[in-house]
Amino acid sequence: MRLFTATLATETNTFSPLPTSLDNYKESVFFRPGEHPTDAPRMCTAPLFVGRARAKAEGFELIEGSCFAASPAGTTNRADYELMRDEILDQLKKAMPVDGLLLGLHGAMVAHGYDDVEGDLLLKARAIVGPNCVIGVELDPHCHLTMKRVSQADIIVLYKEFPHTDVVERAEDVLDLVLKTLRGQIKPVMSVYDCRQIQSYPTTLQPMRSLVDRIMAMEGKDGILSVSIAHCFPYGDVAEIGTRVLVIADGDKKKADALATKLGDELVSLRGKTTPTYFNVKAGVGEGVAFNDLPVVIADPADNAGGGAPSDNTDILKHLIETRIEDACIGPIWDPIAVRICFDAGLGAKIHLRFGGKIAVTSGQPVDAEVEVIGLKRNAWQRFGPTQVPVGDCAAVRVGGVDVVLIANRTQATGLELFRNVGIEPTEKKIVVVKSTNHFMAAYGPIAKKVIYVDSSGPLKRDPARIPYTKVERPIWPLDADAKPRGLIF
Ligand SMILES: [Zn+2]
């Protein structure tokens, strides 16, 4: 048995002021055959990681293709997308004949001229491998689950957790299902239900926590092979945006249809009920200061680099400085120029620094302050569940009672290393501000005595009705208050 694996992934915020080019992939994940790290998967490369670990014992040969992934930002440059796509497809042609594909994609990638990158890639891959090859795909739940891609794949499995701590487990699921299909033990059939809604579904909060637990318990029983919820990615202006349910059953399409419908209807009943309360900056910080234990973790989801934001909005930072909050830290602020200046100044230097507030109107105004450089680290990284995320060169500066982590590689707060790399201990701070929507909860949830979500003036509007879509199919909730679910679409 011969399986081919590759990764092409990013989450495209089509409204982001930061375009995505080959250089952004080179900064994050850019591994050609023979270059893949062996210690841990990087971003969407778990299928390769899992396939490599199991190939020998399970009697298949894994042919490793290229893996490309970039931090979320704006639309990918067309020529760069075509270059990466064609490199993978050329590798696939050379690898033929293959029995199966294991693709680690994200699912919300947009390139100029390609609103459905994954659909395009799968269509071209299917043309190469033919109808009998089993195509297995792992996607992020913040994807656009388009009919083009569903019609080309045999097995699609999405991460269930948000924060995405289960990327390796779900890659194991994809491989399990591909192998069982190839061995003739199962006949996967997929059903998709379209809820017609745009919403965020953190699985650390109820009611999603219990829904995900129930879904997990359904798998592997009564002919149900896999259940996925495509949460949607609200910041991609594409036609097929929105929450969808995907069920894979063993040979029984009616069974898959029935469960997809039941779960889809349940998600429709949860409109407006899955997101946390968002405070304004003043009220959120006030809540944190008034709380009598530490640390209080305050999230800034509107400036989450993981959703394509620049991560240099200064609303919360300025409020902390101006109200003279003590024992606070905040990160990451993406400002490679300020990082460079801090390295040039050296550890312990007291300098005048302008930082943050640079990229767009939604970044706010920069901070101008006398700072002390209290930490420096080159080529730093942070954990995200089982994966590693590079943050590049980092500098920590102290302004009054506020420690600020400046980073050179734009990414969100996922691991405590973000602060510890530069000598800041988040468990000892009164207030820890993180730029992240919910991925921070994997590491910061366990240390937080209280978690507060704040809606700053960053670019990721929490209310989808305020996002200036032009291509999205209507009606869809909450843009259209009376949008009815479309029901089964596959
Ligand atoms: Zn995601």
XYZ file of C-alpha atoms and ligand atoms in Angstrom:
491
model
C 0.000 0.000 0.000
C 1.354 3.405 -0.952
C 0.093 6.617 0.667
C 1.132 10.113 -0.382
C 1.042 13.011 2.097
C 1.430 16.779 1.806
C 0.283 20.000 3.462
C -0.824 23.315 2.024
C -2.438 25.537 4.606
C -3.250 28.975 5.820
C -6.355 30.690 7.154
C -7.086 33.638 4.901
C -8.650 36.781 6.313
C -9.633 38.447 3.046
C -10.065 41.731 4.935
C -6.553 41.665 6.431
C -4.169 44.503 5.511
C -1.320 41.952 5.363
C -1.026 40.011 2.084
C 0.436 36.481 2.189
C 3.380 35.517 -0.019
C 5.839 32.659 -0.238
C 7.972 34.481 2.342
C 5.193 34.066 4.948
C 5.193 30.300 4.338
C 8.989 30.268 4.598
C 8.654 31.992 7.995
C 6.271 29.332 9.309
C 6.222 25.911 7.608
C 8.183 25.321 4.408
C 9.492 21.789 4.343
C 10.298 19.867 1.196
C 10.768 16.078 1.195
C 13.667 15.198 3.468
C 13.372 18.465 5.426
C 10.452 17.674 7.733
C 11.285 17.992 11.430
C 10.885 14.764 13.384
C 10.118 16.069 16.888
C 6.575 17.465 16.525
C 4.032 18.387 13.861
C 4.001 22.004 12.733
C 0.598 23.636 12.216
C -1.305 21.476 9.693
C 1.342 18.763 9.166
C -0.093 16.189 11.599
C -1.112 13.742 8.793
C 2.538 13.431 7.741
C 3.683 13.130 11.341
C 1.127 10.402 12.110
C 1.629 8.570 8.811
C 5.377 8.468 9.360
C 4.952 7.052 12.871
C 2.613 4.243 11.763
C 3.803 3.302 8.254
C 6.110 0.438 9.123
C 3.926 -1.266 11.725
C 0.799 -1.010 9.578
C 2.402 -2.132 6.362
C 2.231 0.888 4.100
C 4.781 3.066 2.416
C 4.482 6.810 3.072
C 5.624 9.073 0.256
C 6.307 12.488 1.753
C 5.453 15.526 -0.340
C 6.065 19.159 0.508
C 4.440 20.865 3.503
C 3.656 24.568 3.274
C 1.748 26.541 5.914
C 1.605 30.227 6.789
C 0.246 32.164 9.762
C -3.232 33.535 9.093
C -3.231 36.799 7.124
C -4.578 38.199 3.874
C -5.125 36.540 0.495
C -2.197 34.478 -0.802
C -0.371 35.766 -3.874
C -1.675 33.860 -6.929
C 1.689 32.892 -8.435
C 2.940 31.690 -5.054
C -0.149 29.529 -4.503
C 0.153 27.996 -7.964
C 3.847 27.324 -7.381
C 3.190 25.450 -4.120
C 0.141 23.617 -5.528
C 1.959 22.519 -8.682
C 4.984 21.371 -6.702
C 2.756 19.085 -4.622
C 0.840 17.846 -7.677
C 4.099 17.131 -9.544
C 5.315 15.125 -6.550
C 2.028 13.227 -6.585
C 2.362 12.437 -10.307
C 5.858 11.098 -9.721
C 4.654 9.046 -6.746
C 1.963 7.264 -8.783
C 0.572 4.705 -8.441
C -0.717 5.534 -4.939
C -3.611 3.929 -3.041
C -4.377 6.805 -0.720
C -3.763 10.477 0.072
C -3.324 12.040 3.518
C -3.661 15.792 3.127
C -3.172 18.259 5.961
C -5.051 21.339 4.778
C -6.597 24.191 6.729
C -9.762 24.773 4.774
C -10.045 28.565 4.780
C -7.241 29.400 2.373
C -7.954 31.941 -0.368
C -5.541 32.904 -3.150
C -6.084 35.626 -5.750
C -8.294 33.986 -8.352
C -9.094 31.008 -6.090
C -11.798 31.471 -3.452
C -11.765 27.711 -2.775
C -8.100 26.735 -2.750
C -8.698 23.356 -1.126
C -11.410 22.546 -3.669
C -9.030 23.448 -6.489
C -6.219 21.334 -5.047
C -8.482 18.330 -4.424
C -10.038 18.508 -7.896
C -6.598 18.471 -9.519
C -5.322 15.750 -7.175
C -8.352 13.572 -7.952
C -7.693 13.990 -11.683
C -4.212 12.554 -11.119
C -5.043 9.666 -8.778
C -8.348 8.565 -10.336
C -11.614 7.465 -8.730
C -10.336 4.456 -6.758
C -7.670 6.213 -4.711
C -8.904 6.985 -1.171
C -8.462 10.691 -0.441
C -8.363 11.540 3.271
C -8.204 15.163 4.411
C -7.738 16.795 7.804
C -9.172 20.303 8.123
C -9.419 23.013 10.762
C -13.002 23.628 11.960
C -12.538 27.277 10.937
C -12.915 26.228 7.323
C -15.325 26.752 4.454
C -16.683 23.244 3.901
C -17.448 23.721 0.203
C -19.264 21.173 -1.918
C -16.362 21.138 -4.388
C -13.995 19.691 -1.816
C -16.549 17.361 -0.246
C -17.308 15.889 -3.673
C -13.618 15.165 -4.378
C -12.600 13.626 -1.024
C -13.599 10.269 0.462
C -12.895 11.147 4.087
C -12.762 14.582 5.720
C -12.126 14.946 9.439
C -12.031 18.304 11.246
C -10.451 19.071 14.598
C -13.166 18.958 17.248
C -11.541 21.174 19.848
C -11.273 24.962 19.834
C -8.527 25.512 21.069
C -7.217 22.982 18.546
C -5.495 20.594 20.936
C -6.566 17.474 19.007
C -4.769 17.930 15.678
C -2.792 14.724 16.153
C -5.802 12.631 17.270
C -7.835 13.775 14.278
C -4.941 12.978 11.910
C -4.939 9.489 13.469
C -8.674 9.327 12.671
C -8.055 10.246 9.014
C -5.371 7.583 8.707
C -7.540 4.958 10.486
C -10.429 5.589 8.105
C -8.237 5.643 4.977
C -6.569 2.353 5.936
C -9.852 0.639 6.835
C -11.345 1.776 3.519
C -8.352 0.466 1.580
C -8.575 -2.850 3.434
C -12.254 -3.133 2.517
C -13.380 -2.977 6.173
C -15.572 0.122 5.744
C -17.354 2.074 2.987
C -17.401 5.726 4.078
C -20.314 7.878 2.916
C -20.525 11.564 3.809
C -23.475 13.841 4.545
C -23.329 17.606 5.010
C -25.926 19.875 6.655
C -25.857 23.651 6.101
C -27.006 25.681 9.140
C -26.871 29.074 7.328
C -25.128 30.833 10.214
C -21.845 32.519 11.070
C -20.817 32.093 14.676
C -17.864 31.325 16.966
C -17.905 28.082 18.987
C -15.215 27.895 21.688
C -15.333 24.323 22.994
C -13.974 25.324 26.398
C -17.407 26.847 27.127
C -20.865 25.331 27.428
C -22.946 24.355 25.555
C -20.245 23.378 23.018
C -18.175 21.446 25.548
C -20.935 18.929 26.138
C -21.905 18.803 22.449
C -18.349 17.858 21.483
C -18.238 15.235 24.241
C -21.487 13.722 22.943
C -20.190 13.674 19.367
C -17.007 11.910 20.464
C -19.107 9.250 22.163
C -21.104 8.631 18.948
C -18.110 7.760 16.817
C -17.274 4.126 16.218
C -20.792 3.016 17.179
C -23.967 2.191 15.229
C -22.232 2.630 11.888
C -21.123 6.220 12.564
C -17.461 6.607 11.609
C -16.843 10.310 12.154
C -18.674 13.524 13.054
C -17.270 16.998 12.409
C -18.588 20.502 12.955
C -17.307 23.133 10.540
C -17.557 26.202 12.769
C -16.833 28.525 9.788
C -14.177 31.237 9.457
C -15.969 34.586 9.674
C -13.224 36.702 8.088
C -13.126 35.074 4.653
C -15.355 36.778 2.092
C -16.313 33.664 0.102
C -19.666 32.346 -1.082
C -19.813 29.154 0.984
C -19.010 30.595 4.402
C -20.965 29.262 7.373
C -21.514 26.550 9.930
C -21.938 23.031 8.493
C -22.107 19.548 9.985
C -20.294 16.636 8.337
C -21.130 13.035 9.227
C -19.376 9.957 7.820
C -21.289 6.699 8.131
C -20.307 3.179 7.107
C -22.166 2.514 3.860
C -25.483 3.897 5.124
C -26.204 7.319 3.608
C -29.585 7.594 5.338
C -27.935 7.142 8.716
C -25.391 9.872 7.920
C -28.186 12.153 6.675
C -30.251 11.633 9.833
C -27.429 12.395 12.255
C -26.175 15.403 10.258
C -29.726 16.778 10.304
C -30.185 16.186 14.023
C -26.891 17.864 14.942
C -27.404 20.640 12.387
C -30.798 21.460 13.871
C -29.229 21.506 17.332
C -26.589 24.019 16.171
C -29.306 26.203 14.651
C -30.990 26.237 18.069
C -27.678 27.501 19.535
C -27.580 30.714 17.494
C -26.236 33.469 19.748
C -25.603 31.045 22.619
C -22.043 29.756 22.120
C -19.864 32.840 22.519
C -18.574 34.379 25.754
C -19.571 37.829 27.079
C -17.352 40.552 25.624
C -16.518 43.562 27.818
C -15.297 46.910 26.556
C -11.659 47.644 27.403
C -12.313 49.789 30.480
C -14.939 47.459 31.959
C -12.907 44.298 31.217
C -9.710 45.602 32.818
C -11.789 46.956 35.734
C -13.281 43.493 36.304
C -9.797 42.009 36.306
C -8.345 44.537 38.755
C -11.304 44.093 41.133
C -10.908 40.312 41.254
C -9.128 39.191 44.418
C -6.923 36.403 43.065
C -4.300 36.092 40.360
C -3.663 35.744 37.537
C -6.644 37.149 35.683
C -6.289 36.413 31.972
C -7.792 38.978 29.611
C -8.166 38.010 25.947
C -8.091 40.451 23.028
C -9.766 38.387 20.280
C -10.322 41.371 17.980
C -6.549 41.613 17.421
C -5.826 37.886 17.130
C -3.021 37.155 14.667
C -4.552 33.686 14.431
C -7.481 35.254 12.604
C -5.277 37.358 10.346
C -5.060 40.495 12.513
C -1.751 42.372 12.749
C -1.569 41.881 16.552
C -0.368 45.418 17.130
C -3.548 47.099 18.387
C -2.741 49.240 21.420
C -6.176 49.772 23.046
C -5.677 47.525 26.065
C -1.964 48.287 26.368
C -2.574 52.049 26.463
C -5.372 51.618 28.997
C -3.089 49.572 31.290
C -0.321 52.190 31.054
C -2.577 55.221 31.426
C -4.437 53.846 34.439
C -1.106 52.800 36.020
C -2.010 49.160 36.452
C 0.647 47.250 38.406
C 1.799 43.650 37.883
C 0.434 43.320 34.384
C 1.860 41.726 31.249
C 0.631 41.748 27.674
C 1.598 39.894 24.523
C 2.245 39.408 21.762
C 2.605 42.812 20.151
C 3.932 42.212 16.630
C 6.549 44.871 15.910
C 9.733 43.546 14.251
C 11.252 47.039 14.084
C 10.799 47.629 17.813
C 12.267 44.164 18.482
C 15.307 45.084 16.405
C 15.732 48.352 18.325
C 15.556 46.487 21.661
C 18.241 44.015 20.560
C 20.410 46.918 19.421
C 19.907 48.670 22.790
C 20.676 45.523 24.798
C 19.355 43.900 27.955
C 18.840 46.356 30.805
C 18.886 49.421 28.551
C 16.435 52.214 29.283
C 15.371 53.775 26.014
C 12.639 55.816 24.422
C 10.671 53.438 22.237
C 7.763 53.807 19.827
C 5.959 50.492 19.410
C 2.657 48.949 18.279
C -0.089 50.777 16.402
C 1.629 50.615 13.013
C -0.104 48.490 10.398
C -3.620 49.867 9.922
C -6.294 52.170 11.342
C -7.480 49.196 13.402
C -4.050 49.077 15.069
C -4.764 52.289 17.003
C -1.985 54.758 17.791
C 1.581 53.679 18.647
C 2.849 53.838 22.232
C 5.657 56.298 22.887
C 7.286 55.580 26.228
C 10.427 55.330 28.291
C 10.958 51.580 28.536
C 13.431 49.203 30.140
C 14.502 46.211 28.046
C 13.950 43.340 30.499
C 14.219 40.286 28.218
C 15.639 39.283 24.838
C 15.516 35.934 23.051
C 16.363 34.979 19.494
C 14.408 32.392 17.454
C 11.958 31.733 20.260
C 8.977 29.406 20.055
C 5.889 28.609 22.087
C 3.828 25.488 22.519
C 0.352 24.994 21.113
C -0.999 21.687 22.363
C 1.276 19.067 20.788
C 2.723 21.457 18.199
C 5.384 24.152 18.229
C 4.825 27.691 16.990
C 7.810 29.893 16.064
C 7.653 33.464 17.385
C 11.025 34.605 16.053
C 13.132 37.129 17.916
C 11.363 38.462 21.030
C 11.936 41.409 23.324
C 10.256 42.252 26.618
C 10.015 45.859 27.720
C 8.697 47.321 30.986
C 6.574 50.462 30.973
C 5.582 51.438 34.519
C 3.918 48.315 35.934
C 3.288 46.705 32.547
C 5.597 44.145 30.883
C 5.126 43.935 27.110
C 6.274 41.084 24.853
C 7.220 42.256 21.370
C 7.653 39.585 18.680
C 9.126 39.477 15.179
C 7.116 36.512 13.780
C 3.443 37.436 13.832
C 1.435 34.863 15.764
C -1.116 34.672 18.574
C -0.600 33.765 22.242
C -0.817 29.981 22.600
C 1.825 28.907 25.143
C 3.169 30.278 28.427
C 6.611 30.281 26.751
C 5.560 33.497 25.026
C 6.223 35.267 28.346
C 8.690 32.863 29.982
C 11.081 33.060 27.001
C 11.813 36.641 28.001
C 11.810 36.229 31.777
C 8.192 37.076 32.583
C 6.300 34.630 34.830
C 2.602 34.860 33.929
C 1.421 32.917 36.988
C 2.813 35.699 39.213
C 1.093 38.561 37.406
C -2.166 40.137 38.481
C -3.280 40.747 34.886
C -2.142 38.734 31.840
C -3.425 40.106 28.527
C -3.203 37.762 25.543
C -3.974 38.466 21.911
C -5.959 35.388 20.913
C -9.586 34.385 20.367
C -9.635 31.111 22.289
C -6.474 29.103 21.485
C -4.863 30.748 24.525
C -7.163 28.627 26.692
C -5.080 25.485 26.065
C -2.235 26.860 28.200
C -3.681 29.906 29.960
C -7.014 28.358 30.943
C -5.340 26.042 33.503
C -3.406 28.910 35.191
C -6.171 31.536 35.057
C -8.225 32.201 38.197
C -10.555 34.224 35.985
C -10.851 34.712 32.212
C -12.255 37.904 30.691
C -12.929 38.484 26.999
C -12.586 42.096 25.798
C -13.700 43.538 22.461
C -11.051 46.090 21.443
C -10.950 48.209 18.270
C -8.835 45.511 16.549
C -9.887 44.376 13.056
C -11.673 41.103 13.926
C -15.182 42.353 14.650
C -16.918 40.008 17.052
C -20.296 40.664 15.431
C -20.385 39.154 11.890
C -23.144 41.625 10.970
C -20.423 44.343 11.071
C -18.131 42.549 8.594
C -18.347 44.096 5.069
C -18.963 40.899 3.059
C -19.591 41.124 -0.691
C -19.543 37.477 -1.852
C -21.305 35.570 0.924
C -24.462 33.685 -0.117
C -27.557 35.128 1.569
C -29.592 34.782 3.607
C -27.325 33.841 6.495
C -27.668 34.532 10.216
C -26.916 37.011 11.847
C -26.675 39.149 8.696
C -30.254 38.077 7.982
C -32.196 37.597 11.186
C -34.685 35.145 9.668
C -32.205 32.938 7.752
C -33.539 29.372 7.737
C -31.170 26.399 7.717
C -30.707 24.944 4.231
C -30.533 21.436 5.703
C -28.812 18.597 3.833
C -26.695 19.758 0.905
C -24.636 16.596 0.343
Zn -8.998 27.195 13.676
